[in-house]
Amino acid sequence: MAESLRRLVNIGSFSILQEKLERWLDDYHVNSCDQNVAKCCEIVELNARVQGQLFKLLSLCSSEGGMYGGASAIKSRLLPWLGQGFFAAGASVTADTSLSVLAESAEKDREINDLQDQFERSVNRLEDDLHVNKVENDDLKAELADTQDELHSIKRESTSEKMFNETEIRDLRNKYRDSQDEIIRLRSQLDRKDAEIRHMRSEIAILGGRSSDLSNSLSSYRHLPRAASPLSSDDTTQRVRQQSLIQRFNDMFSQDRLDAMDTLRRYSDDHENNQRIISIALNESFTAAKLAFRTFKSKVRTNLSVTHIGPETLEEAVQDYINRNTDLYDLPALVSDVVRALNRNLKVSLPPDVSYNVMSSFIREACKMAWQMSALAHTLDIAIATDAELFDEYKYRRSYDSEYTAPLVNHHIWPCMMQGTRVLVKGEACTRRGASLTSPRRSRSPTRSYSPNRSFSPVRARSRSPSPRRSGSSLSGSGFRSSSRGSPSPRPFTASTTLSSY
C-alpha cells in the first residue's frame, strides 16, 4: 500500500490537475464553447482517474486492519457524503486504469505545451522580422521622398534665372543667424575647453611638484623631506586649488546665481525673497559641508593614527590623504540637509506646491565648492552675515537697488569670501533705511517703486548696474563712509585680482 501511495505522490496527479485548471482559466475567453466543454471533460476524466486510485488506496488501507478495519471512519466520514448524493464517477474508472495512463497523459500534455511554446516563439520571430522589414521600408520611402525633393529643387534652380529674390534673401538671413548661433556655440565650447585646459595644467603642476619630490627622494639613499609640507601656504596643491576655487566662486555669482534666480522667478515674483533664498542656500551649503568635512577628517585621523609611521607628522599625512581624495563625500545627503534647512528657515518661503528642490542644481554646485574649500590646508570660508548688521564696505558692495545713505544691511545677496581675517572676494548686500531683524521687508516684484532720483528697468534684472564708489570721508561719530552718486563701484573680484588695497 505504501508503494502505491508513493507512486501516486511521485506522479503529481493533483499538480497536473491544478495546472490544467489554471491553463483553462487563462484560455477560457479565447476558446470556443466546444473547446471549453472538451477541457472540462478532460479535467473531469483526470479527476475520476485520481479518484479511482484514491478508492483503491482506501480499500487497501481498510483491508490492512482486518474485516472491520476503518469501519468507524467510513461510517463517520464516507457514508454521510454518500447519503447526501456524493457519487464517484465509477463508469469512467475502468478496471485497467493505472498510474501509467496518468503519466502518459501528463507527458503528452507537456509535449503539446512545448510545441505550442515553440510555435509562439516562431510567430514572435516572424513578427519581429516583419517589423524590421517595415522599418526598413519606411526608411527607403523617406530616402525616396528626400531624393524626389532634391530633384524638384534642382529642377527649380535650373529653370530659374533670377539673381536674388525675397525667399533667397530670407534663406541667407536664416543661414546667417544659424552661423551666428554656431559661432556662439563654438565659443562656449572653446571656453569650456579652455577651462579644461586650465584644470589640466593645474593638475599637471600638482603632479609635477609631486614627481620632483619623488625624484629628489630617490636620488639619495637617505630620506629627504618634501619640498613643501601639505600644511604650508606655499604648497602647490594649496595655491592651485585656491585660485581655481576663487574663480569658481566668481563664476557661481555671475552665472549660477542668475540661473537660480531665473528658476525661482517662475514660481515666485518676490525678487527680494528669491535673493534671500539663494544667499541662505549658499550659507547652509557651507554649514553642511563644513560639518560633514569635520566628521570625515576625524575619521581619517583616527584611521591613520593606528598605522602612521614616517618622518612626516600625522597632520601632514591626514592633509595629504585629503588632497588625494577630495571627492569622498555624500553629495545627495548634503543637498538634502540644505533643503531641510531651507524648509526650517522662517525668513524665506515658496508657494505651498513648490519645493526647494527646483534649485537643486545650484545647491549641488554650492555643496561641491564648499567641500573643496573646506578640504584645503588653509581653508576658504564665507563671512558670517546677519540682517540689519552694519554695512562693511571692505566686505561687501551695495546692490544697484540699495539706498546708498542707509547704514544697515536689509538682506545679503552674495556672501564675502575670506581666508582667516583676510578678504579675498567681496560680497554683495542691499541696504535699506529701517532694516530690521524681526520683520524683513519683502518686495513682491523686482519692479517696485524707487526714489525719484533712481530709475529701474526690468532688463537690468540679470546685470548689475553701476553703484556709487565710496569716498574716503567718514561720517562724524560713526564708522560709515559717505557716498557720492556719480562714480561706479569696482567690478567683482576674480581669481587674478590683487589684494593690495586691503
XYZ file of C-alpha atoms in Angstrom:
502
model
C 0.000 0.000 0.000
C 2.886 2.388 0.856
C 4.427 1.759 -2.563
C 1.143 2.664 -4.327
C 0.865 5.829 -2.280
C 4.493 6.763 -3.113
C 3.849 6.255 -6.826
C 0.742 8.431 -6.671
C 2.728 11.191 -4.944
C 5.625 10.973 -7.422
C 3.371 11.160 -10.438
C 1.988 14.559 -9.310
C -1.604 13.986 -10.440
C -3.030 16.815 -8.348
C -0.412 19.269 -9.603
C -1.266 18.257 -13.180
C -4.934 18.781 -12.394
C -4.160 22.235 -10.935
C -2.073 23.191 -13.999
C -4.881 22.169 -16.329
C -7.382 24.237 -14.342
C -5.086 27.314 -14.450
C -4.432 26.889 -18.194
C -8.176 26.533 -18.818
C -8.798 29.740 -16.845
C -6.209 31.639 -18.916
C -7.702 30.439 -22.239
C -11.376 30.450 -21.229
C -12.312 33.678 -23.035
C -10.239 32.706 -26.081
C -11.633 29.178 -26.576
C -14.936 28.386 -28.174
C -17.799 26.672 -26.377
C -16.819 23.219 -27.666
C -13.231 23.739 -26.628
C -14.267 24.776 -23.101
C -16.553 21.721 -22.810
C -13.741 19.462 -24.023
C -11.365 20.997 -21.472
C -13.922 20.446 -18.709
C -14.475 16.821 -19.755
C -10.747 16.224 -19.799
C -10.387 17.612 -16.265
C -13.377 15.538 -15.071
C -11.824 12.397 -16.578
C -8.497 13.101 -14.906
C -10.292 13.733 -11.609
C -12.148 10.447 -11.967
C -8.869 8.592 -12.540
C -7.321 10.156 -9.473
C -10.495 9.380 -7.505
C -10.308 5.728 -8.605
C -6.738 5.495 -7.341
C -7.782 7.025 -4.042
C -10.606 4.489 -3.673
C -8.106 1.694 -4.339
C -5.861 3.132 -1.610
C -8.900 3.336 0.696
C -9.648 -0.359 0.051
C -6.019 -1.338 0.723
C -5.932 0.711 3.943
C -9.152 -0.848 5.262
C -8.016 -4.397 4.327
C -4.830 -3.967 6.398
C -6.957 -3.532 9.533
C -8.882 -6.785 9.136
C -12.558 -7.364 8.449
C -13.730 -4.276 10.328
C -10.668 -2.147 9.766
C -11.521 1.545 9.388
C -15.259 0.914 9.815
C -15.700 3.823 12.241
C -14.031 6.290 9.940
C -16.040 5.068 6.924
C -19.281 5.374 8.872
C -18.499 8.856 10.181
C -16.840 10.358 7.104
C -17.713 8.479 3.893
C -21.285 7.252 4.434
C -22.705 10.751 5.235
C -21.344 12.008 1.885
C -22.822 9.025 0.065
C -26.160 9.681 1.722
C -26.107 13.329 0.559
C -25.688 12.289 -3.096
C -21.902 12.045 -3.264
C -21.092 9.885 -6.247
C -17.777 8.892 -7.660
C -17.907 8.559 -11.374
C -17.260 4.844 -11.465
C -18.318 4.472 -15.065
C -15.291 6.427 -16.202
C -12.937 4.497 -13.922
C -12.402 1.156 -15.570
C -10.568 -1.796 -14.225
C -7.481 -1.230 -16.380
C -6.962 2.347 -15.112
C -3.450 2.682 -13.743
C -0.875 5.237 -12.829
C 0.958 4.669 -16.111
C -2.025 6.098 -18.012
C -1.843 9.250 -15.906
C 1.892 9.532 -16.524
C 1.409 9.147 -20.281
C -1.308 11.793 -20.255
C 0.936 14.193 -18.356
C 3.804 13.558 -20.784
C 1.560 14.224 -23.775
C 0.364 17.458 -22.217
C 3.945 18.561 -21.687
C 4.832 17.779 -25.302
C 1.793 19.701 -26.512
C 2.778 22.685 -24.359
C 6.366 22.573 -25.669
C 5.112 22.511 -29.258
C 2.796 25.411 -28.524
C 5.638 27.440 -26.974
C 7.887 26.744 -29.971
C 5.114 27.833 -32.298
C 4.583 31.051 -30.367
C 8.325 31.790 -30.381
C 8.487 31.249 -34.124
C 5.493 33.526 -34.606
C 7.180 36.200 -32.478
C 10.367 35.913 -34.529
C 8.385 36.292 -37.716
C 6.608 39.341 -36.309
C 9.945 40.893 -35.325
C 11.316 40.276 -38.811
C 8.181 41.795 -40.287
C 8.553 44.853 -38.069
C 12.220 45.261 -39.095
C 11.248 44.991 -42.756
C 8.546 47.594 -42.271
C 11.042 49.976 -40.635
C 13.485 49.472 -43.492
C 10.690 50.045 -45.963
C 9.753 53.289 -44.215
C 13.398 54.397 -44.307
C 13.578 53.668 -48.010
C 10.371 55.612 -48.577
C 11.791 58.556 -46.627
C 15.021 58.438 -48.645
C 12.990 58.276 -51.824
C 10.953 61.289 -50.751
C 14.140 63.212 -49.892
C 15.596 62.313 -53.270
C 12.455 63.487 -55.013
C 12.556 66.754 -53.072
C 16.168 67.273 -54.053
C 15.306 66.535 -57.672
C 12.474 69.055 -57.620
C 14.701 71.688 -56.042
C 17.388 71.082 -58.670
C 14.785 71.427 -61.427
C 13.521 74.686 -59.969
C 17.065 76.037 -59.669
C 17.908 75.035 -63.229
C 14.810 76.680 -64.681
C 15.130 79.831 -62.594
C 17.448 82.613 -63.766
C 16.712 85.193 -61.096
C 19.557 86.626 -59.084
C 18.214 87.036 -55.576
C 14.555 87.044 -54.746
C 12.941 87.617 -51.389
C 12.957 83.928 -50.485
C 16.655 83.586 -51.143
C 17.374 86.680 -49.063
C 15.327 85.245 -46.208
C 17.207 81.974 -46.501
C 20.502 83.809 -46.430
C 19.419 85.690 -43.323
C 18.399 82.455 -41.650
C 21.732 80.920 -42.575
C 23.476 83.974 -41.206
C 21.599 83.683 -37.928
C 22.386 79.986 -37.815
C 26.034 80.714 -38.415
C 25.991 83.293 -35.606
C 24.424 80.748 -33.271
C 27.023 78.216 -34.344
C 29.778 80.735 -33.642
C 28.348 81.384 -30.170
C 28.128 77.657 -29.534
C 31.686 77.124 -30.698
C 32.861 79.966 -28.494
C 31.143 78.425 -25.494
C 32.765 75.090 -26.339
C 36.100 76.873 -26.666
C 35.595 78.463 -23.242
C 34.836 75.053 -21.775
C 37.922 73.622 -23.445
C 39.997 76.497 -22.045
C 38.622 75.777 -18.589
C 39.507 72.112 -19.004
C 42.982 73.070 -20.191
C 43.459 75.302 -17.152
C 42.284 72.488 -14.916
C 44.643 70.026 -16.611
C 47.508 72.500 -16.303
C 46.805 72.882 -12.603
C 46.728 69.103 -12.188
C 49.969 68.832 -14.209
C 51.537 71.418 -11.932
C 50.449 69.388 -8.909
C 51.795 66.167 -10.446
C 54.974 67.937 -11.462
C 55.569 69.065 -7.913
C 54.931 65.571 -6.626
C 57.191 63.985 -9.272
C 60.004 66.403 -8.424
C 59.648 65.469 -4.761
C 59.725 61.802 -5.686
C 62.818 62.186 -7.898
C 64.599 64.093 -5.138
C 63.757 61.373 -2.639
C 65.037 58.640 -4.955
C 68.268 60.461 -5.820
C 69.875 59.515 -2.486
C 69.799 56.554 -0.172
C 68.531 58.503 2.809
C 65.106 60.097 3.151
C 64.851 63.716 2.040
C 61.894 65.807 3.258
C 59.393 67.035 0.646
C 59.843 70.468 -0.881
C 56.802 71.888 0.913
C 54.570 70.495 3.616
C 50.896 69.930 2.701
C 50.078 72.258 5.592
C 52.203 75.073 4.164
C 50.617 78.022 2.385
C 53.269 77.672 -0.355
C 52.193 74.142 -1.198
C 51.455 73.736 -4.909
C 48.168 71.981 -4.247
C 47.046 74.758 -1.911
C 47.926 77.557 -4.338
C 46.468 75.978 -7.477
C 43.237 74.805 -5.905
C 42.763 78.069 -4.065
C 42.987 80.051 -7.314
C 40.590 77.699 -9.087
C 38.083 77.878 -6.194
C 38.190 81.673 -6.204
C 37.461 81.594 -9.925
C 34.641 79.123 -9.326
C 33.196 81.377 -6.592
C 33.081 84.284 -9.055
C 31.559 82.082 -11.764
C 28.789 80.984 -9.418
C 27.994 84.620 -8.645
C 27.923 85.700 -12.276
C 26.261 82.647 -13.832
C 24.835 80.015 -11.453
C 23.205 82.627 -9.220
C 21.431 84.236 -12.167
C 20.262 80.846 -13.430
C 18.857 80.060 -9.984
C 17.097 83.460 -9.935
C 15.520 82.666 -13.299
C 14.321 79.327 -11.926
C 12.824 80.862 -8.772
C 11.174 83.642 -10.786
C 8.977 81.010 -12.449
C 7.384 80.196 -9.096
C 7.653 83.424 -7.090
C 7.679 87.057 -8.234
C 9.103 88.292 -4.912
C 12.550 89.454 -6.037
C 13.894 90.118 -2.547
C 12.645 86.764 -1.268
C 14.396 84.985 -4.156
C 17.653 86.780 -3.345
C 17.319 85.747 0.303
C 16.697 82.115 -0.723
C 19.903 81.986 -2.779
C 22.002 83.658 -0.063
C 20.631 81.377 2.677
C 21.061 78.301 0.454
C 24.743 79.146 -0.051
C 25.261 79.709 3.696
C 23.523 76.418 4.548
C 25.632 74.626 1.920
C 28.816 75.820 3.621
C 27.429 74.859 7.051
C 26.501 71.331 5.938
C 29.772 70.837 4.029
C 31.949 72.006 6.944
C 30.099 69.750 9.388
C 30.454 66.724 7.097
C 34.127 67.529 6.434
C 34.942 67.705 10.146
C 33.456 64.234 10.583
C 35.382 62.933 7.555
C 38.683 64.433 8.742
C 38.200 62.990 12.224
C 37.683 59.502 10.746
C 40.782 59.863 8.557
C 42.899 60.988 11.507
C 41.640 58.094 13.638
C 42.406 55.507 10.956
C 45.858 56.911 10.093
C 46.925 57.242 13.722
C 46.905 53.450 14.034
C 49.302 52.726 11.142
C 51.152 56.027 10.682
C 54.965 55.841 10.734
C 57.423 58.052 8.968
C 59.230 61.357 9.087
C 56.097 63.471 8.323
C 53.681 64.357 11.081
C 50.237 62.846 11.465
C 48.543 66.099 10.415
C 50.634 66.239 7.240
C 49.668 62.643 6.423
C 45.991 63.451 7.032
C 46.135 66.523 4.787
C 47.990 64.597 2.089
C 45.288 61.903 2.145
C 42.571 64.571 1.912
C 44.368 66.231 -1.027
C 44.420 62.906 -2.863
C 40.785 62.063 -2.088
C 38.782 65.275 -2.368
C 35.571 63.651 -3.605
C 34.896 61.076 -0.860
C 31.671 62.654 0.342
C 27.935 62.033 0.100
C 26.702 64.841 -2.132
C 22.971 63.832 -2.135
C 22.992 63.836 1.677
C 24.460 67.360 1.736
C 21.816 68.579 -0.725
C 19.073 67.024 1.417
C 20.457 68.740 4.548
C 20.427 72.115 2.781
C 16.843 71.627 1.558
C 15.715 70.695 5.077
C 17.449 73.777 6.476
C 15.665 75.987 3.932
C 12.330 74.437 4.906
C 13.036 75.267 8.558
C 14.032 78.861 7.849
C 11.227 81.317 8.568
C 12.717 84.237 6.633
C 12.103 82.710 3.194
C 9.195 80.889 1.631
C 7.881 79.491 -1.629
C 4.329 78.667 -2.746
C 2.865 75.595 -0.968
C 3.067 73.397 -4.056
C 6.730 74.252 -4.797
C 9.740 72.626 -3.150
C 13.263 73.976 -2.812
C 14.381 71.047 -4.958
C 13.677 73.237 -8.006
C 17.094 74.825 -7.369
C 18.851 71.553 -6.544
C 21.457 72.100 -9.283
C 22.592 75.358 -7.636
C 22.639 73.722 -4.185
C 24.643 70.782 -5.576
C 27.307 73.067 -7.067
C 27.427 75.136 -3.860
C 27.980 71.990 -1.753
C 30.753 70.824 -4.076
C 32.509 74.184 -3.840
C 32.068 74.371 -0.054
C 33.539 70.869 0.422
C 36.553 71.638 -1.763
C 37.158 74.898 0.124
C 36.960 73.055 3.448
C 39.406 70.403 2.173
C 42.231 72.933 1.733
C 45.002 73.074 4.305
C 44.262 76.791 4.724
C 40.511 76.721 4.307
C 38.408 79.254 2.465
C 35.139 80.300 4.065
C 32.368 82.859 3.767
C 31.829 85.620 6.257
C 29.095 85.344 8.852
C 26.253 87.618 7.769
C 23.076 88.696 9.556
C 20.289 91.031 8.539
C 20.276 94.585 9.931
C 24.038 94.496 10.545
C 26.271 97.488 9.870
C 27.361 97.697 6.265
C 31.098 96.975 5.845
C 32.453 98.332 2.593
C 35.590 96.202 2.900
C 33.488 93.030 2.719
C 30.511 93.997 0.568
C 29.453 96.288 -2.219
C 25.949 97.707 -2.460
C 23.479 96.369 -4.998
C 22.023 98.604 -7.682
C 18.679 98.912 -5.839
C 20.200 99.880 -2.457
C 19.684 103.094 -0.564
C 23.248 104.386 -0.520
C 22.873 106.545 2.591
C 21.422 103.687 4.654
C 23.928 102.304 7.203
C 22.197 98.942 7.791
C 22.026 95.833 5.606
C 18.474 94.861 4.707
C 19.499 91.494 3.233
C 22.581 89.860 1.717
C 22.653 88.901 -1.953
C 26.038 87.138 -2.043
C 28.458 86.364 0.803
C 32.036 87.514 1.170
C 34.893 85.006 0.734
C 37.540 85.106 3.410
C 40.666 83.239 4.424
C 41.060 83.726 8.111
C 40.667 87.505 8.589
C 41.689 88.393 5.031
C 39.029 89.298 2.482
C 39.596 87.541 -0.845
C 36.381 88.327 -2.761
C 33.785 90.933 -1.917
C 30.145 90.014 -1.495
C 27.054 91.991 -2.342
C 24.381 93.365 0.001
C 21.261 95.510 -0.211
C 20.976 98.376 2.252
C 17.700 99.945 3.362
C 16.701 102.505 5.900
C 14.791 100.933 8.782
C 16.184 97.417 8.164
C 15.099 95.099 10.966
C 15.920 91.593 12.131
C 12.330 90.716 13.006
C 10.311 91.984 10.038
C 12.218 91.855 6.758
C 10.574 93.928 4.058
C 9.822 91.845 1.010
C 9.033 93.179 -2.400
C 6.504 91.326 -4.488
C 8.307 92.197 -7.714
C 11.725 93.487 -8.770
C 9.942 96.397 -10.491
C 8.753 98.036 -7.246
C 8.938 101.790 -6.994
C 12.183 103.510 -6.033
C 13.186 107.000 -5.151
C 12.651 109.598 -7.893
C 16.398 110.028 -8.339
C 16.832 106.401 -9.478
C 15.287 104.624 -12.436
C 14.984 100.887 -12.907
C 14.340 98.751 -15.926
C 13.369 95.056 -15.762
C 16.004 94.361 -18.398
C 18.664 95.101 -15.789
C 17.492 92.269 -13.547
C 20.299 89.962 -14.734
C 23.077 92.588 -14.846
C 24.289 94.751 -12.014
C 24.135 98.456 -12.730
C 26.992 100.665 -11.562
C 26.772 101.583 -7.882
C 28.484 104.656 -6.430
C 32.035 104.326 -5.179
C 32.651 105.084 -1.561
C 34.610 108.175 -0.808
C 37.331 108.371 1.802
C 35.495 110.743 4.161
C 33.629 109.262 7.118
C 30.523 110.435 8.919
C 31.057 112.127 12.195
C 30.578 109.920 15.215
C 30.135 106.700 13.190
C 32.134 104.148 11.211
C 30.217 104.626 7.953
C 31.617 106.302 4.883
C 29.716 108.846 2.836
C 28.887 108.007 -0.775
C 28.824 110.094 -3.929
C 26.228 109.472 -6.595
C 28.476 109.867 -9.581
C 31.201 107.199 -9.707
C 30.597 103.489 -10.310
C 31.623 100.793 -7.832
C 34.518 98.434 -8.618
C 33.675 95.262 -10.529
C 33.581 91.847 -8.764
C 36.881 90.326 -7.697
C 38.256 87.494 -9.786
C 40.990 84.935 -9.256
C 43.622 87.339 -10.657
C 42.532 90.347 -8.545
C 45.258 91.549 -6.219
C 44.508 92.309 -2.629
C 46.972 95.116 -2.160
C 44.189 97.566 -1.284
C 43.474 95.588 1.882
